[in-house]
């Protein structure tokens, strides 16, 4: 049964949306199953973006829905301040196992933004506990996206997200981004050129003094800025520099975590281990808001060696919410039982070839992908940055395809359960849209 359109849309101030344009011609989704949404008119819409990067296992997984319903009837809420509930502890163990034992502890949040702010606070507090309270600087990267909390905005490097909100946190600096289309356009997988950009961190150390820097945070693959894939050796080089100078390295895996590259986490794909990583989105298959910060033992142990009492004065009312824990546990079951990671690895070459078939179409100036994530960069309309990308989003939806756009870059991150026919449909529809764009 299809739902009626709302009688008015005035009251909902929509996030990251051109509200006036949307409410003039709304795109309303009312149900979802597998690889598809249905809109308010009953039309089928192929999900080329896993919602907002967050539905790796596909929509309407029965096991996840059942787990949420069961927990809602059993334990609707339980505090995790000086209290607990079994699912939170069980999930932590399962998440550590999913990471291959490369981390030892998780701290629950409710979103990627909260996970980032949590990781930054842990980094600052960790150094203070060790007698290095002078390490207060945080280093992000140009074009990085780390959510919308004041910490995440400060280390983030997308100008439009920052410019309306004043000076943000002090003592923050940014590495140069790795986008280099002149040398790396149409690269398959990791670009060949640009590992030396990691040495930008050494330049900052000369300026700021290494003893003042607490942490460096980067996305292994920068997603929200348009799928920027790191050059070969870049992340390993960052890791080595941080190690030399006692700086914590944080990977923001809110997008790349839970299979986006066909491995549990991007750090597994690149063979580089951060000291902490932030996660959210796919942790519950998008069904219930949740995030988590994964930490190495040595960070957690520094807090446990402090005098008795509350070790970290930080947390959220809904940290480890029972429904979120139930959804996350069921999501991990689905990953294992349905072989989600193996399937993603198997379909990846077909996905990459389909992406490359767009080369030569109107306006396409770069194609890039890694795992099951892709960026299609379009030449901007002169004097109207972002207009061509937005036109592509609207045209694709009208043709029954949901995509993400950031400026004039189309970002694709379909659910990992897609089959070849879904890949064909996705890129067939996208090719038709590109051919029609002004």
mmCIF file with all atom_site columns, C-alpha atoms in Angstrom, residues 55 91 143 172 315:
data_model
loop_
_atom_site.group_PDB
_atom_site.id
_atom_site.type_symbol
_atom_site.label_atom_id
_atom_site.label_alt_id
_atom_site.label_comp_id
_atom_site.label_asym_id
_atom_site.label_entity_id
_atom_site.label_seq_id
_atom_site.pdbx_PDB_ins_code
_atom_site.Cartn_x
_atom_site.Cartn_y
_atom_site.Cartn_z
_atom_site.occupancy
_atom_site.B_iso_or_equiv
_atom_site.pdbx_formal_charge
_atom_site.auth_seq_id
_atom_site.auth_comp_id
_atom_site.auth_asym_id
_atom_site.auth_atom_id
_atom_site.pdbx_PDB_model_num
ATOM 1 C CA . UNK A 1 55  ? 23.028 -0.234 4.083  1.00 0.00 ? 55  UNK A CA 1
ATOM 2 C CA . UNK A 1 91  ? 28.349 -6.707 20.734 1.00 0.00 ? 91  UNK A CA 1
ATOM 3 C CA . UNK A 1 143 ? 38.479 17.977 1.628  1.00 0.00 ? 143 UNK A CA 1
ATOM 4 C CA . UNK A 1 172 ? 43.864 22.620 14.125 1.00 0.00 ? 172 UNK A CA 1
ATOM 5 C CA . UNK A 1 315 ? 29.386 9.564  26.868 1.00 0.00 ? 315 UNK A CA 1
#
